[in-house]
PDB file of C-alpha atoms in Angstrom:
ATOM      1  CA  MET A   1       0.000   0.000   0.000  1.00 78.00           C
ATOM      2  CA  VAL A   2       1.255   3.430  -0.944  1.00 89.00           C
ATOM      3  CA  THR A   3       1.363   5.918   1.903  1.00 94.00           C
ATOM      4  CA  PRO A   4       0.985   9.694   1.557  1.00 96.00           C
ATOM      5  CA  GLU A   5       4.418   9.968   3.137  1.00 95.00           C
ATOM      6  CA  SER A   6       6.016   7.876   0.372  1.00 94.00           C
ATOM      7  CA  VAL A   7       4.311   9.955  -2.318  1.00 95.00           C
ATOM      8  CA  LYS A   8       5.638  13.073  -0.633  1.00 96.00           C
ATOM      9  CA  THR A   9       9.149  11.605  -0.490  1.00 96.00           C
ATOM     10  CA  GLY A  10       8.936  10.646  -4.157  1.00 95.00           C
ATOM     11  CA  ILE A  11       7.911  14.128  -5.245  1.00 96.00           C
ATOM     12  CA  ALA A  12      10.573  15.822  -3.117  1.00 96.00           C
ATOM     13  CA  ALA A  13      13.263  13.441  -4.413  1.00 95.00           C
ATOM     14  CA  GLY A  14      12.618  14.353  -8.040  1.00 95.00           C
ATOM     15  CA  LEU A  15      11.725  18.009  -7.776  1.00 97.00           C
ATOM     16  CA  ALA A  16      13.254  20.814  -5.721  1.00 96.00           C
ATOM     17  CA  CYS A  17      10.346  21.774  -3.493  1.00 96.00           C
ATOM     18  CA  GLU A  18       9.953  24.454  -0.886  1.00 96.00           C
ATOM     19  CA  HIS A  19       6.932  22.730   0.612  1.00 97.00           C
ATOM     20  CA  VAL A  20       4.984  19.514  -0.028  1.00 97.00           C
ATOM     21  CA  GLU A  21       1.828  18.249   1.661  1.00 97.00           C
ATOM     22  CA  VAL A  22       0.195  14.963   0.691  1.00 97.00           C
ATOM     23  CA  VAL A  23      -2.907  13.330   2.106  1.00 97.00           C
ATOM     24  CA  GLY A  24      -4.632  10.235   0.801  1.00 94.00           C
ATOM     25  CA  ASP A  25      -6.134   6.816   1.356  1.00 91.00           C
ATOM     26  CA  GLY A  26      -3.524   4.632  -0.373  1.00 86.00           C
ATOM     27  CA  GLN A  27      -5.008   4.990  -3.867  1.00 84.00           C
ATOM     28  CA  HIS A  28      -6.236   8.539  -4.185  1.00 89.00           C
ATOM     29  CA  PHE A  29      -3.988  11.350  -3.065  1.00 95.00           C
ATOM     30  CA  GLN A  30      -4.234  15.109  -2.798  1.00 96.00           C
ATOM     31  CA  ALA A  31      -1.065  17.150  -2.844  1.00 97.00           C
ATOM     32  CA  LEU A  32      -0.022  20.745  -2.381  1.00 97.00           C
ATOM     33  CA  ILE A  33       3.353  21.329  -3.980  1.00 98.00           C
ATOM     34  CA  VAL A  34       5.314  24.569  -3.740  1.00 98.00           C
ATOM     35  CA  SER A  35       8.389  24.840  -5.931  1.00 98.00           C
ATOM     36  CA  GLY A  36      10.460  27.589  -7.500  1.00 97.00           C
ATOM     37  CA  GLU A  37      10.709  25.333 -10.558  1.00 97.00           C
ATOM     38  CA  PHE A  38       7.078  26.194 -11.379  1.00 98.00           C
ATOM     39  CA  ALA A  39       7.861  29.848 -12.091  1.00 97.00           C
ATOM     40  CA  GLY A  40       7.151  30.751 -15.703  1.00 97.00           C
ATOM     41  CA  ARG A  41       5.540  27.375 -16.396  1.00 97.00           C
ATOM     42  CA  SER A  42       1.933  26.621 -17.337  1.00 97.00           C
ATOM     43  CA  ARG A  43      -0.307  24.463 -15.174  1.00 96.00           C
ATOM     44  CA  VAL A  44       0.173  21.555 -17.563  1.00 97.00           C
ATOM     45  CA  GLN A  45       3.963  21.902 -17.448  1.00 97.00           C
ATOM     46  CA  ARG A  46       3.889  22.087 -13.635  1.00 97.00           C
ATOM     47  CA  HIS A  47       1.875  18.894 -13.330  1.00 97.00           C
ATOM     48  CA  GLN A  48       4.180  17.210 -15.848  1.00 96.00           C
ATOM     49  CA  LEU A  49       7.166  18.057 -13.630  1.00 97.00           C
ATOM     50  CA  VAL A  50       5.473  16.343 -10.687  1.00 97.00           C
ATOM     51  CA  TYR A  51       4.478  13.329 -12.781  1.00 95.00           C
ATOM     52  CA  ALA A  52       8.068  13.078 -14.030  1.00 95.00           C
ATOM     53  CA  ALA A  53       9.353  13.169 -10.436  1.00 95.00           C
ATOM     54  CA  LEU A  54       7.113  10.211  -9.584  1.00 94.00           C
ATOM     55  CA  GLY A  55       8.035   8.373 -12.784  1.00 91.00           C
ATOM     56  CA  GLU A  56       6.870   4.774 -13.038  1.00 87.00           C
ATOM     57  CA  ARG A  57       5.158   4.929  -9.691  1.00 86.00           C
ATOM     58  CA  MET A  58       2.568   7.178 -11.281  1.00 84.00           C
ATOM     59  CA  ARG A  59       1.728   4.426 -13.759  1.00 78.00           C
ATOM     60  CA  GLU A  60       1.839   1.457 -11.471  1.00 81.00           C
ATOM     61  CA  GLU A  61       1.109   2.363  -7.873  1.00 84.00           C
ATOM     62  CA  ILE A  62      -0.791   5.603  -7.726  1.00 85.00           C
ATOM     63  CA  HIS A  63      -4.312   5.526  -9.069  1.00 79.00           C
ATOM     64  CA  ALA A  64      -4.980   9.213  -8.772  1.00 87.00           C
ATOM     65  CA  LEU A  65      -3.103  12.273  -7.666  1.00 93.00           C
ATOM     66  CA  SER A  66      -4.975  15.526  -7.378  1.00 95.00           C
ATOM     67  CA  MET A  67      -2.656  18.486  -7.050  1.00 96.00           C
ATOM     68  CA  ARG A  68      -2.232  22.185  -6.556  1.00 96.00           C
ATOM     69  CA  THR A  69       1.063  23.470  -7.887  1.00 97.00           C
ATOM     70  CA  LEU A  70       2.242  26.879  -6.687  1.00 97.00           C
ATOM     71  CA  THR A  71       5.400  28.950  -6.842  1.00 97.00           C
ATOM     72  CA  PRO A  72       6.695  30.209  -3.482  1.00 97.00           C
ATOM     73  CA  GLU A  73       5.352  33.677  -4.393  1.00 96.00           C
ATOM     74  CA  GLU A  74       1.892  32.344  -5.224  1.00 96.00           C
ATOM     75  CA  TRP A  75       1.878  30.335  -2.023  1.00 96.00           C
ATOM     76  CA  LYS A  76       2.819  33.355   0.110  1.00 94.00           C
ATOM     77  CA  SER A  77       0.085  35.410  -1.469  1.00 91.00           C
ATOM     78  CA  GLY A  78      -2.477  32.826  -0.441  1.00 80.00           C
ATOM     79  CA  GLY A  79      -2.370  30.578  -3.511  1.00 64.00           C
TER      80      GLY A  79
ATOM     81  CA  MET B   1       6.416   4.007 -27.894  1.00 64.00           C
ATOM     82  CA  ILE B   2       3.011   5.026 -29.118  1.00 71.00           C
ATOM     83  CA  ALA B   3       2.139   3.412 -32.448  1.00 80.00           C
ATOM     84  CA  MET B   4       1.788   5.854 -35.327  1.00 85.00           C
ATOM     85  CA  ASP B   5      -1.710   4.733 -36.236  1.00 93.00           C
ATOM     86  CA  ILE B   6      -2.936   5.263 -32.661  1.00 94.00           C
ATOM     87  CA  LYS B   7      -1.359   8.687 -32.603  1.00 94.00           C
ATOM     88  CA  GLN B   8      -3.018   9.457 -35.913  1.00 95.00           C
ATOM     89  CA  ARG B   9      -6.419   8.314 -34.630  1.00 96.00           C
ATOM     90  CA  ILE B  10      -6.094  10.518 -31.552  1.00 97.00           C
ATOM     91  CA  LYS B  11      -5.014  13.475 -33.656  1.00 97.00           C
ATOM     92  CA  GLU B  12      -8.052  13.022 -35.884  1.00 97.00           C
ATOM     93  CA  GLN B  13     -10.376  12.822 -32.887  1.00 97.00           C
ATOM     94  CA  VAL B  14      -9.067  15.956 -31.191  1.00 97.00           C
ATOM     95  CA  THR B  15      -9.042  18.028 -34.366  1.00 96.00           C
ATOM     96  CA  ALA B  16     -12.401  16.868 -35.735  1.00 96.00           C
ATOM     97  CA  HIS B  17     -14.314  18.234 -32.727  1.00 95.00           C
ATOM     98  CA  PRO B  18     -13.857  21.561 -30.905  1.00 95.00           C
ATOM     99  CA  VAL B  19     -14.134  20.057 -27.416  1.00 97.00           C
ATOM    100  CA  VAL B  20     -13.021  16.472 -26.726  1.00 98.00           C
ATOM    101  CA  LEU B  21     -12.894  14.700 -23.365  1.00 98.00           C
ATOM    102  CA  TYR B  22     -11.078  11.385 -22.904  1.00 98.00           C
ATOM    103  CA  MET B  23     -12.753   9.799 -19.915  1.00 98.00           C
ATOM    104  CA  LYS B  24     -13.530   6.583 -18.084  1.00 97.00           C
ATOM    105  CA  GLY B  25     -17.096   5.622 -18.927  1.00 98.00           C
ATOM    106  CA  THR B  26     -19.690   7.683 -20.773  1.00 98.00           C
ATOM    107  CA  PRO B  27     -21.439  10.983 -19.977  1.00 97.00           C
ATOM    108  CA  GLN B  28     -24.460   8.934 -18.873  1.00 97.00           C
ATOM    109  CA  PHE B  29     -22.345   6.540 -16.790  1.00 97.00           C
ATOM    110  CA  PRO B  30     -18.981   7.995 -15.822  1.00 97.00           C
ATOM    111  CA  GLN B  31     -16.939   5.278 -14.110  1.00 96.00           C
ATOM    112  CA  CYS B  32     -14.517   7.444 -12.193  1.00 93.00           C
ATOM    113  CA  GLY B  33     -15.069  10.439  -9.929  1.00 93.00           C
ATOM    114  CA  PHE B  34     -12.538  12.560 -11.785  1.00 95.00           C
ATOM    115  CA  SER B  35     -14.237  11.921 -15.119  1.00 97.00           C
ATOM    116  CA  ALA B  36     -17.581  12.807 -13.509  1.00 97.00           C
ATOM    117  CA  LEU B  37     -16.077  16.044 -12.187  1.00 97.00           C
ATOM    118  CA  ALA B  38     -14.711  16.901 -15.634  1.00 98.00           C
ATOM    119  CA  LEU B  39     -18.186  16.456 -17.138  1.00 98.00           C
ATOM    120  CA  GLN B  40     -19.735  18.692 -14.483  1.00 97.00           C
ATOM    121  CA  VAL B  41     -17.199  21.422 -15.176  1.00 98.00           C
ATOM    122  CA  LEU B  42     -17.820  21.269 -18.938  1.00 98.00           C
ATOM    123  CA  ASP B  43     -21.567  21.324 -18.357  1.00 97.00           C
ATOM    124  CA  ALA B  44     -21.163  24.407 -16.149  1.00 97.00           C
ATOM    125  CA  CYS B  45     -19.182  26.045 -18.966  1.00 96.00           C
ATOM    126  CA  GLY B  46     -22.137  25.542 -21.292  1.00 94.00           C
ATOM    127  CA  VAL B  47     -20.493  22.994 -23.589  1.00 95.00           C
ATOM    128  CA  GLN B  48     -23.156  21.503 -25.828  1.00 88.00           C
ATOM    129  CA  ASP B  49     -21.386  19.608 -28.573  1.00 89.00           C
ATOM    130  CA  LEU B  50     -18.983  17.686 -26.361  1.00 96.00           C
ATOM    131  CA  PHE B  51     -17.301  14.692 -27.986  1.00 97.00           C
ATOM    132  CA  THR B  52     -16.242  12.044 -25.467  1.00 98.00           C
ATOM    133  CA  VAL B  53     -14.025   8.992 -25.845  1.00 98.00           C
ATOM    134  CA  ASN B  54     -14.432   6.138 -23.360  1.00 98.00           C
ATOM    135  CA  VAL B  55     -10.892   4.880 -22.775  1.00 98.00           C
ATOM    136  CA  LEU B  56     -12.196   1.821 -20.943  1.00 97.00           C
ATOM    137  CA  ALA B  57     -13.651   0.635 -24.248  1.00 97.00           C
ATOM    138  CA  ASP B  58     -10.362   0.920 -26.161  1.00 96.00           C
ATOM    139  CA  ALA B  59      -7.104  -0.302 -24.624  1.00 95.00           C
ATOM    140  CA  ASP B  60      -4.976   1.175 -27.430  1.00 95.00           C
ATOM    141  CA  ILE B  61      -6.418   4.631 -26.955  1.00 96.00           C
ATOM    142  CA  ARG B  62      -6.203   4.293 -23.164  1.00 95.00           C
ATOM    143  CA  GLN B  63      -2.456   3.729 -23.383  1.00 94.00           C
ATOM    144  CA  GLY B  64      -1.862   5.953 -26.387  1.00 96.00           C
ATOM    145  CA  ILE B  65      -3.539   9.037 -24.943  1.00 96.00           C
ATOM    146  CA  LYS B  66      -1.159   9.013 -21.980  1.00 94.00           C
ATOM    147  CA  GLU B  67       1.818   9.254 -24.290  1.00 93.00           C
ATOM    148  CA  TYR B  68       0.154  11.618 -26.748  1.00 96.00           C
ATOM    149  CA  ALA B  69       0.081  14.480 -24.235  1.00 94.00           C
ATOM    150  CA  ASN B  70       2.813  13.152 -21.932  1.00 93.00           C
ATOM    151  CA  TRP B  71       0.105  12.969 -19.281  1.00 95.00           C
ATOM    152  CA  PRO B  72      -0.345   9.770 -17.256  1.00 93.00           C
ATOM    153  CA  THR B  73      -3.918  10.215 -16.071  1.00 94.00           C
ATOM    154  CA  ILE B  74      -7.510  10.280 -17.335  1.00 95.00           C
ATOM    155  CA  PRO B  75      -9.589  12.447 -17.876  1.00 97.00           C
ATOM    156  CA  GLN B  76      -7.912  14.651 -20.463  1.00 98.00           C
ATOM    157  CA  LEU B  77      -9.517  17.671 -22.094  1.00 98.00           C
ATOM    158  CA  TYR B  78      -8.678  18.930 -25.586  1.00 98.00           C
ATOM    159  CA  VAL B  79      -9.984  22.159 -27.065  1.00 97.00           C
ATOM    160  CA  LYS B  80      -9.378  22.817 -30.767  1.00 95.00           C
ATOM    161  CA  GLY B  81      -6.837  20.027 -30.857  1.00 96.00           C
ATOM    162  CA  GLU B  82      -4.784  21.389 -27.963  1.00 96.00           C
ATOM    163  CA  PHE B  83      -4.339  19.537 -24.681  1.00 98.00           C
ATOM    164  CA  VAL B  84      -5.782  21.699 -21.883  1.00 98.00           C
ATOM    165  CA  GLY B  85      -5.321  19.520 -18.793  1.00 97.00           C
ATOM    166  CA  GLY B  86      -6.820  16.996 -16.421  1.00 97.00           C
ATOM    167  CA  SER B  87      -9.601  17.483 -13.895  1.00 96.00           C
ATOM    168  CA  ASP B  88      -7.561  19.564 -11.408  1.00 96.00           C
ATOM    169  CA  ILE B  89      -6.560  22.032 -14.096  1.00 97.00           C
ATOM    170  CA  MET B  90     -10.090  22.098 -15.515  1.00 98.00           C
ATOM    171  CA  ARG B  91     -11.462  22.969 -12.080  1.00 97.00           C
ATOM    172  CA  GLU B  92      -8.861  25.691 -11.489  1.00 96.00           C
ATOM    173  CA  MET B  93      -9.465  27.183 -14.941  1.00 97.00           C
ATOM    174  CA  TYR B  94     -13.214  27.100 -14.371  1.00 98.00           C
ATOM    175  CA  GLN B  95     -12.849  28.873 -11.026  1.00 97.00           C
ATOM    176  CA  SER B  96     -10.737  31.610 -12.607  1.00 96.00           C
ATOM    177  CA  GLY B  97     -13.027  31.926 -15.648  1.00 97.00           C
ATOM    178  CA  GLU B  98     -10.312  30.893 -18.117  1.00 97.00           C
ATOM    179  CA  LEU B  99     -12.022  27.697 -19.189  1.00 97.00           C
ATOM    180  CA  GLN B 100     -15.300  29.479 -19.988  1.00 97.00           C
ATOM    181  CA  ARG B 101     -13.383  31.926 -22.211  1.00 96.00           C
ATOM    182  CA  LEU B 102     -11.531  29.127 -23.970  1.00 96.00           C
ATOM    183  CA  ILE B 103     -14.758  27.211 -24.628  1.00 95.00           C
ATOM    184  CA  GLN B 104     -16.499  30.362 -25.841  1.00 93.00           C
ATOM    185  CA  GLU B 105     -13.698  31.088 -28.299  1.00 92.00           C
ATOM    186  CA  ALA B 106     -13.817  27.534 -29.597  1.00 89.00           C
ATOM    187  CA  LYS B 107     -17.567  27.843 -30.107  1.00 85.00           C
ATOM    188  CA  GLN B 108     -17.273  31.073 -32.073  1.00 83.00           C
ATOM    189  CA  GLN B 109     -14.633  29.652 -34.363  1.00 77.00           C
ATOM    190  CA  ALA B 110     -16.379  26.322 -34.881  1.00 64.00           C
TER     191      ALA B 110
END
């Protein structure tokens, strides 16, 4: 079973993040991800960065990952 | 790698219709909460001529669509042939009004 903590670790290992929160039930997860890497990138490109960080796990272990992707500036201003 | 004929089929689908949703199930019977949410958002945007593709009914498309947009999850929304996003992005764009504008533009040009 996939834990929210392991999803969080996976994201943080593949993407330089200022802040990551993940909650979930083992199959469906919700994440808040704050990263300077998101600056100047579209929503689609931001999500693709997170998917790339999770790699094969996204295909095989994680059924669904709902996410909010913010830059540190967006996060500070209340996202 | 995605087979060329699958890629070609997807390209034809997304360019033949102004608004295309790849989803699990059908508009009458969505089989995943995220696909159901995507339908609700499109309905709220006033989309009338929505074209949907049930990926559960076609294993080639189900795999191919993930590679087509470099996007590992379903649903996926396309407007005028361009990949817009999954259900999170659709909801955010609806809340900010961007999705309504995009749909309206697609309607006027259709």
